[in-house]
Short mmCIF file of C-alpha atoms in Angstrom, two decimals:
data_model
loop_
_atom_site.label_atom_id
_atom_site.label_comp_id
_atom_site.label_asym_id
_atom_site.label_seq_id
_atom_site.Cartn_x
_atom_site.Cartn_y
_atom_site.Cartn_z
CA MET A 70 13.54 -3.16 18.80
CA PRO A 71 13.07 0.59 18.15
CA ALA A 72 11.24 2.56 20.84
CA TYR A 73 8.33 3.32 18.54
CA HIS A 74 7.52 -0.38 18.32
CA ALA A 75 8.82 -1.58 21.67
CA HIS A 76 5.65 -2.11 23.66
CA ALA A 77 3.07 -2.64 20.94
CA ALA A 78 2.78 -6.39 21.36
CA GLN A 79 2.26 -5.98 25.11
CA ARG A 80 -0.77 -3.71 24.83
CA PRO A 81 -4.22 -5.24 25.28
CA LEU A 82 -6.12 -5.66 22.04
CA GLN A 83 -9.40 -3.81 21.76
CA PRO A 84 -12.35 -5.93 20.61
CA ALA A 85 -13.07 -6.12 16.90
CA LEU A 86 -15.57 -3.54 15.76
CA PRO A 87 -19.18 -4.63 16.25
CA LYS A 88 -21.76 -5.01 13.52
CA GLY A 89 -22.84 -1.84 11.79
CA SER A 90 -19.83 0.20 12.96
CA LEU A 91 -18.81 3.30 11.02
CA VAL A 92 -15.25 3.20 9.65
CA VAL A 93 -13.41 6.12 8.07
CA ILE A 94 -11.28 5.12 5.07
CA THR A 95 -8.91 7.69 3.59
CA GLY A 96 -7.61 7.10 0.06
CA ALA A 97 -10.66 4.97 -0.75
CA THR A 98 -10.68 6.02 -4.41
CA GLY A 99 -7.18 4.63 -4.94
CA PHE A 100 -6.22 1.15 -6.10
CA ILE A 101 -5.72 -0.49 -2.71
CA GLY A 102 -8.21 1.80 -0.99
CA SER A 103 -11.12 0.90 -3.28
CA HIS A 104 -10.50 -2.82 -2.77
CA THR A 105 -10.29 -2.30 0.99
CA ALA A 106 -13.56 -0.36 1.02
CA SER A 107 -15.22 -3.09 -1.04
CA ALA A 108 -13.91 -5.88 1.20
CA LEU A 109 -15.05 -4.07 4.34
CA LEU A 110 -18.55 -3.55 2.92
CA ALA A 111 -18.68 -7.23 1.93
CA HIS A 112 -17.87 -8.34 5.50
CA PRO A 113 -20.82 -9.97 7.30
CA ASN A 114 -20.60 -7.36 10.07
CA ASN A 115 -22.39 -4.94 7.74
CA TYR A 116 -19.94 -2.09 8.32
CA ARG A 117 -20.61 1.43 7.05
CA ILE A 118 -17.85 3.61 5.60
CA ARG A 119 -17.10 7.31 5.48
CA CYS A 120 -14.55 8.08 2.76
CA PRO A 121 -13.20 11.64 2.48
CA VAL A 122 -12.47 12.52 -1.16
CA ARG A 123 -10.64 15.37 -2.87
CA SER A 124 -13.20 16.00 -5.62
CA GLU A 125 -16.83 15.42 -6.57
CA GLU A 126 -15.64 13.40 -9.56
CA LYS A 127 -13.84 10.92 -7.30
CA ALA A 128 -16.88 10.76 -5.04
CA ALA A 129 -19.12 9.92 -8.01
CA GLY A 130 -16.96 7.01 -9.15
CA LEU A 131 -16.79 5.47 -5.68
CA THR A 132 -20.49 6.03 -5.04
CA SER A 133 -21.43 4.41 -8.34
CA TYR A 134 -19.42 1.29 -7.53
CA VAL A 135 -20.64 0.98 -3.93
CA GLU A 136 -24.33 1.49 -4.74
CA LYS A 137 -24.15 -1.03 -7.59
CA HIS A 138 -22.59 -3.75 -5.43
CA PHE A 139 -23.79 -2.96 -1.89
CA GLY A 140 -26.82 -0.71 -2.22
CA LYS A 141 -27.44 2.77 -0.87
CA GLY A 142 -27.00 4.08 2.66
CA ARG A 143 -23.62 2.58 3.62
CA LEU A 144 -21.26 5.17 2.12
CA GLU A 145 -20.55 8.81 2.93
CA THR A 146 -18.13 10.88 0.80
CA PRO A 147 -17.35 14.21 2.49
CA LEU A 148 -15.16 16.58 0.47
CA VAL A 149 -11.65 17.25 1.87
CA LYS A 150 -9.42 18.93 -0.69
CA ASP A 151 -6.21 18.89 1.38
CA MET A 152 -5.77 16.13 3.93
CA ALA A 153 -2.43 17.60 5.04
CA ALA A 154 -4.09 20.87 6.08
CA PRO A 155 -4.50 21.49 9.83
CA GLY A 156 -7.92 20.38 11.01
CA ALA A 157 -8.59 18.42 7.81
CA TYR A 158 -10.25 15.58 9.71
CA GLU A 159 -12.41 17.70 12.01
CA GLY A 160 -15.97 16.65 11.30
CA ILE A 161 -14.76 13.59 9.39
CA ILE A 162 -13.80 11.71 12.53
CA ASP A 163 -16.43 12.17 15.25
CA ASP A 164 -17.92 10.18 18.11
CA ASP A 165 -19.87 7.98 15.69
CA VAL A 166 -16.65 6.63 14.17
CA LYS A 167 -15.32 3.36 15.62
CA GLY A 168 -12.40 2.63 13.29
CA VAL A 169 -10.06 4.36 10.83
CA ILE A 170 -8.10 2.95 7.88
CA HIS A 171 -5.57 5.49 6.61
CA LEU A 172 -4.40 4.79 3.05
CA ALA A 173 -4.04 8.34 1.69
CA THR A 174 -0.44 9.38 1.05
CA ASP A 175 1.68 11.58 -1.21
CA VAL A 176 2.45 9.54 -4.34
CA SER A 177 3.77 12.44 -6.39
CA PHE A 178 7.29 10.94 -6.27
CA GLY A 179 8.65 14.45 -5.95
CA GLU A 180 12.32 15.08 -5.32
CA THR A 181 12.10 17.43 -2.32
CA TRP A 182 11.55 17.08 1.42
CA GLU A 183 8.03 18.45 0.88
CA VAL A 184 6.90 14.90 0.07
CA ILE A 185 7.87 13.82 3.59
CA GLU A 186 6.31 16.88 5.19
CA ASN A 187 2.99 16.31 3.39
CA SER A 188 2.82 12.66 4.38
CA LYS A 189 3.73 13.30 8.01
CA ALA A 190 1.27 16.18 8.22
CA GLY A 191 -1.50 13.89 7.02
CA ILE A 192 -0.90 11.24 9.68
CA GLU A 193 -0.30 13.82 12.42
CA ASN A 194 -3.56 15.61 11.59
CA LEU A 195 -5.34 12.29 11.68
CA LEU A 196 -3.85 11.28 15.04
CA HIS A 197 -4.62 14.68 16.54
CA THR A 198 -8.28 14.29 15.65
CA ILE A 199 -8.42 10.66 16.81
CA SER A 200 -7.04 11.75 20.19
CA LYS A 201 -10.26 13.70 20.76
CA HIS A 202 -12.55 10.75 20.06
CA PRO A 203 -12.16 7.69 22.31
CA SER A 204 -14.91 6.04 20.28
CA VAL A 205 -12.15 5.14 17.77
CA THR A 206 -10.65 1.88 19.03
CA ARG A 207 -9.08 0.49 15.85
CA LEU A 208 -6.60 2.30 13.59
CA VAL A 209 -4.98 0.77 10.50
CA LEU A 210 -2.19 2.51 8.58
CA THR A 211 -1.15 1.45 5.09
CA SER A 212 2.62 1.65 5.20
CA SER A 213 4.78 0.02 2.51
CA SER A 214 7.47 -2.53 1.83
CA VAL A 215 9.88 0.39 1.51
CA ALA A 216 9.59 0.95 5.27
CA LEU A 217 11.55 -2.28 5.63
CA GLY A 218 14.16 -1.73 2.93
CA GLN A 219 14.99 -2.03 -0.74
CA PRO A 220 14.97 -5.30 -2.72
CA SER A 221 18.11 -7.30 -3.43
CA SER A 222 18.36 -8.06 -7.14
CA VAL A 223 20.42 -11.10 -8.19
CA PRO A 224 20.64 -13.16 -11.40
CA ARG A 225 18.11 -15.97 -11.27
CA SER A 226 20.86 -18.51 -11.92
CA LYS A 227 22.51 -17.47 -8.64
CA PHE A 228 19.32 -17.30 -6.57
CA ASP A 229 19.27 -19.77 -3.67
CA PRO A 230 16.19 -19.49 -1.41
CA ALA A 231 18.13 -21.30 1.32
CA HIS A 232 20.70 -18.50 1.37
CA PRO A 233 18.81 -15.20 0.98
CA ALA A 234 20.59 -11.89 0.56
CA LYS A 235 18.74 -10.60 3.64
CA VAL A 236 15.86 -11.54 5.90
CA TRP A 237 12.97 -9.24 6.80
CA ASP A 238 10.43 -9.63 9.58
CA HIS A 239 8.04 -7.38 11.50
CA ASP A 240 10.94 -5.77 13.40
CA THR A 241 12.82 -4.73 10.23
CA TRP A 242 13.17 -1.01 9.43
CA ASP A 243 15.11 0.85 6.75
CA ASP A 244 17.31 3.40 8.51
CA GLU A 245 19.50 4.13 5.48
CA MET A 246 16.93 5.76 3.20
CA PRO A 247 15.90 8.56 5.62
CA THR A 248 19.58 9.42 6.13
CA PHE A 249 20.15 9.61 2.38
CA ALA A 250 16.99 11.65 1.80
CA ARG A 251 17.94 14.13 4.53
CA GLN A 252 21.43 14.52 3.05
CA GLN A 253 19.97 15.22 -0.39
CA ALA A 254 17.46 17.72 1.02
CA ASP A 255 20.27 19.55 2.80
CA LYS A 256 22.20 19.75 -0.47
CA GLN A 257 19.13 21.17 -2.21
CA ALA A 258 18.82 23.82 0.49
CA LYS A 259 22.45 24.83 -0.06
CA GLY A 260 22.14 24.84 -3.85
CA GLU A 261 24.50 21.89 -4.18
CA GLU A 262 24.21 19.11 -6.74
CA THR A 263 22.21 16.08 -5.63
CA ASP A 264 22.45 12.41 -6.59
CA LYS A 265 21.66 12.00 -10.29
CA THR A 266 20.99 8.26 -10.33
CA PRO A 267 17.73 7.91 -12.32
CA GLY A 268 14.78 7.40 -10.00
CA LYS A 269 16.82 7.24 -6.80
CA LEU A 270 15.88 10.62 -5.33
CA PRO A 271 12.09 10.31 -5.88
CA MET A 272 12.16 6.81 -4.39
CA ALA A 273 14.20 8.05 -1.43
CA MET A 274 11.68 10.79 -0.68
CA TYR A 275 8.71 8.44 -1.06
CA ALA A 276 10.31 5.71 1.08
CA THR A 277 11.28 8.21 3.75
CA SER A 278 7.74 9.60 3.81
CA LYS A 279 6.38 6.11 4.55
CA ILE A 280 9.07 5.35 7.14
CA LEU A 281 8.77 8.61 9.08
CA SER A 282 4.97 8.62 8.93
CA GLU A 283 4.82 5.13 10.38
CA ARG A 284 7.37 6.00 13.05
CA ALA A 285 5.37 9.09 13.95
CA ALA A 286 2.30 6.92 14.54
CA TRP A 287 4.12 4.40 16.74
CA GLU A 288 5.76 7.20 18.69
CA TRP A 289 2.41 8.93 19.18
CA LEU A 290 1.01 5.72 20.66
CA GLU A 291 3.96 5.53 23.07
CA ASP A 292 3.46 9.12 24.18
CA THR A 293 -0.31 9.26 24.56
CA LYS A 294 -2.79 7.71 26.93
CA ARG A 295 -4.79 6.60 23.88
CA SER A 296 -2.42 3.64 23.55
CA ASN A 297 -4.42 1.90 26.28
CA ASN A 298 -7.67 1.83 24.31
CA LEU A 299 -6.56 2.06 20.67
CA THR A 300 -5.38 -0.97 18.71
CA PHE A 301 -2.96 0.02 15.94
CA THR A 302 -1.91 -2.07 12.94
CA THR A 303 0.25 -1.33 9.91
CA VAL A 304 0.02 -3.15 6.58
CA HIS A 305 3.07 -3.24 4.29
CA PRO A 306 2.25 -4.12 0.66
CA ASN A 307 5.04 -4.78 -1.79
CA ALA A 308 4.46 -4.72 -5.57
CA THR A 309 0.66 -4.89 -5.60
CA LEU A 310 -0.96 -6.51 -8.62
CA GLY A 311 -4.59 -7.11 -9.49
CA GLU A 312 -7.67 -5.61 -11.09
CA PRO A 313 -8.80 -1.99 -10.68
CA ILE A 314 -12.46 -2.04 -9.62
CA LEU A 315 -13.59 1.57 -9.98
CA PRO A 316 -14.73 2.93 -13.38
CA LYS A 317 -11.58 3.90 -15.29
CA GLY A 318 -9.68 3.13 -12.11
CA ALA A 319 -5.92 3.22 -12.38
CA ALA A 320 -3.80 0.22 -11.46
CA SER A 321 -0.92 0.33 -9.03
CA ILE A 322 2.46 1.64 -10.14
CA PRO A 323 3.69 -1.98 -10.60
CA GLY A 324 0.55 -2.52 -12.66
CA GLU A 325 1.58 0.37 -14.89
CA TRP A 326 5.04 -1.16 -15.26
CA LEU A 327 3.45 -4.47 -16.20
CA TRP A 328 1.24 -2.75 -18.76
CA SER A 329 4.28 -1.17 -20.40
CA LEU A 330 5.82 -4.64 -20.85
CA TYR A 331 2.52 -5.86 -22.30
CA LYS A 332 2.73 -3.04 -24.86
CA GLY A 333 6.29 -3.99 -25.81
CA GLU A 334 8.13 -1.26 -23.92
CA THR A 335 11.27 -2.34 -22.10
CA ALA A 336 11.95 0.61 -19.78
CA THR A 337 10.58 -1.37 -16.81
CA TYR A 338 13.58 -3.68 -16.96
CA ASP A 339 15.90 -0.76 -16.28
CA SER A 340 13.76 1.41 -13.99
CA ALA A 341 12.13 -1.12 -11.64
CA SER A 342 13.93 -3.68 -9.50
CA PRO A 343 12.61 -7.21 -9.09
CA GLN A 344 10.51 -7.34 -5.92
CA HIS A 345 7.99 -9.46 -4.04
CA PHE A 346 4.45 -9.35 -5.39
CA CYS A 347 1.11 -9.44 -3.62
CA ASN A 348 -2.46 -9.40 -4.90
CA VAL A 349 -4.57 -6.40 -3.98
CA ARG A 350 -7.43 -8.65 -2.84
CA ASP A 351 -5.16 -10.22 -0.23
CA ILE A 352 -3.95 -6.81 0.91
CA ALA A 353 -7.58 -5.73 1.33
CA LYS A 354 -8.23 -8.83 3.47
CA ALA A 355 -5.34 -7.88 5.76
CA HIS A 356 -6.79 -4.40 6.27
CA VAL A 357 -10.22 -5.81 7.06
CA ALA A 358 -8.77 -8.35 9.51
CA ALA A 359 -7.22 -5.49 11.47
CA ILE A 360 -10.72 -4.02 11.88
CA ALA A 361 -12.86 -7.14 12.22
CA ARG A 362 -10.78 -9.73 14.12
CA ASP A 363 -10.30 -9.75 17.89
CA ASP A 364 -6.87 -11.38 17.60
CA VAL A 365 -5.31 -8.89 15.16
CA GLY A 366 -3.63 -5.64 16.12
CA ASN A 367 -0.62 -3.84 17.58
CA GLU A 368 1.53 -5.37 14.86
CA ARG A 369 3.04 -4.92 11.42
CA ILE A 370 1.58 -7.15 8.69
CA LEU A 371 4.03 -7.81 5.85
CA GLY A 372 2.10 -8.01 2.58
CA PHE A 373 4.58 -10.10 0.59
CA THR A 374 3.50 -13.21 -1.31
CA GLY A 375 6.67 -14.24 -3.12
CA PRO A 376 9.64 -12.97 -5.15
CA PHE A 377 9.46 -12.35 -8.87
CA GLY A 378 11.40 -10.82 -11.72
CA TRP A 379 10.01 -8.79 -14.59
CA SER A 380 10.96 -11.53 -17.03
CA ASP A 381 8.61 -13.81 -15.08
CA CYS A 382 5.86 -11.33 -15.97
CA THR A 383 6.60 -11.29 -19.67
CA ARG A 384 6.73 -15.09 -19.83
CA VAL A 385 3.23 -15.26 -18.34
CA LEU A 386 1.98 -12.54 -20.68
CA ILE A 387 3.39 -14.20 -23.80
CA ARG A 388 1.78 -17.51 -22.83
CA ASP A 389 -1.61 -16.13 -21.77
CA PHE A 390 -2.05 -13.46 -24.44
CA PRO A 391 -0.98 -15.27 -27.64
CA ASP A 392 -2.57 -12.61 -29.85
CA LYS A 393 0.13 -10.24 -28.56
CA LYS A 394 2.98 -12.43 -29.74
CA GLY A 395 5.69 -10.21 -31.17
CA ILE A 396 4.39 -7.18 -29.26
CA ILE A 397 4.96 -8.10 -25.60
CA ALA A 398 8.51 -7.32 -24.48
CA ALA A 399 10.82 -10.31 -24.68
CA PRO A 400 12.03 -11.72 -21.35
CA LYS A 401 15.61 -11.16 -20.34
CA GLU A 402 17.98 -14.10 -20.35
CA GLY A 403 21.16 -15.08 -18.53
CA ASP A 404 22.45 -12.74 -15.84
CA GLU A 405 19.96 -10.07 -16.97
CA ASP A 406 17.10 -12.33 -15.81
CA THR A 407 16.97 -11.21 -12.18
CA ILE A 408 14.87 -11.85 -9.06
CA ASP A 409 14.59 -10.42 -5.54
CA ALA A 410 16.72 -12.51 -3.17
CA THR A 411 15.15 -11.17 0.04
CA LEU A 412 13.46 -13.65 2.38
CA VAL A 413 10.35 -12.16 4.01
CA LYS A 414 8.69 -13.86 6.97
CA ASN A 415 5.08 -13.52 5.84
CA ALA A 416 3.33 -16.31 7.76
CA ARG A 417 1.04 -13.86 9.55
CA PHE A 418 -0.11 -12.30 6.25
CA LYS A 419 -0.86 -15.74 4.85
CA GLU A 420 -2.81 -16.73 7.96
CA LEU A 421 -4.92 -13.56 7.80
CA CYS A 422 -5.83 -14.43 4.20
CA GLY A 423 -7.21 -17.83 5.15
CA GLY A 424 -4.03 -19.86 4.85
CA SER A 425 -3.35 -19.28 1.16
CA LEU A 426 -2.41 -16.33 -1.02
CA ILE A 427 -3.39 -15.53 -4.60
CA GLY A 428 -0.71 -16.74 -6.99
CA PHE A 429 1.62 -14.88 -9.30
CA GLU A 430 0.23 -15.93 -12.68
CA GLU A 431 -3.35 -15.16 -11.68
CA SER A 432 -2.26 -11.76 -10.38
CA VAL A 433 -0.45 -10.90 -13.62
CA ARG A 434 -3.47 -11.82 -15.74
CA GLU A 435 -5.84 -9.85 -13.50
CA THR A 436 -3.65 -6.78 -13.75
CA ILE A 437 -3.78 -6.64 -17.54
CA GLN A 438 -7.38 -7.78 -18.00
CA GLY A 439 -8.58 -5.47 -15.24
CA GLN A 440 -7.04 -2.35 -16.74
CA ILE A 441 -8.79 -3.07 -20.02
CA LYS A 442 -12.09 -3.92 -18.33
CA SER A 443 -12.12 -0.76 -16.18
CA GLY A 444 -11.54 1.43 -19.21
CA ALA A 445 -8.27 2.73 -17.78
CA LYS A 446 -6.36 1.36 -20.79
CA GLN A 447 -7.18 0.88 -24.45
CA ASP A 448 -5.88 -2.39 -25.86
CA THR A 449 -4.65 -2.05 -29.44
CA LYS A 450 -2.37 -4.06 -31.66
CA ALA A 451 0.04 -1.16 -32.03
#
């Protein structure tokens, strides 16, 4: 086991946060972040949240949703324009704060090492501020499936769940992507040509940002005395489906890919590998469990529900949206109908969600219907 994760399971767990505790949530106006904020406010412990935002417009949308569903007085939205800037969390995290959920990250999918630097700076700034406030006893970091590795696409006809292409568990890390990203960044610095495979370089930089940010957090816990009174948990969502809940709220990137298939565009087949899906409501539950349950912490929670292929999506869409017949992209057939052949040990995730996870077909429907309902997308026949 890598050093940055070696002793986590041996540390004593801090008690779950008591009723009425104040929790800082970064990235709360995003797709997963808004669901996490909502789920935390819905918890019977009557938590309060402080959500730094980059603009007044984002603050207004979040405030409108929270006050409509949970009333006034439980949300603060301080303005922080650059969360990677030194001292960004000073005044955001103070001695009143008991827990932190860090979802904010660089999702620009840029092609330079700056993506990694921005993401690491954000988590390092956060940890530096937390180190000054022992009142914070629970920290949750939203990592990603890409911290474990990349999916293994195989034709559905050759898929055998009893013989997976690879097996992932909470000790799995992707060491290949950071090496590749560093090599490409070095080539850029020298003016040399980089890898031209479509989408590979942006994904490498994004994946490396998640991997190195998570490692930085585990390493910080190993090196600081705060590890004795701070319970740390990471959550690793894969392709997250579901309904946006904020006004005109965007879906996840997989939700955007699904929408393109719904509109008859086929680029998703070529640009996005089959993966494991999860529903955003289940991912939110995992985040809340890491704040509110005594028995959760010092671990990596793998947010994977089950494997799927993009043709699975179009089959559900064609069946459930019959008025779009002839518009929705046709499913692939034969060897072009692919699925992710990775086996993920997700029993802990399932247990944290009450023993069952939201299914694939329901998640696909929610993703399309939710984007229309939120006003993020306009549904037309064309």
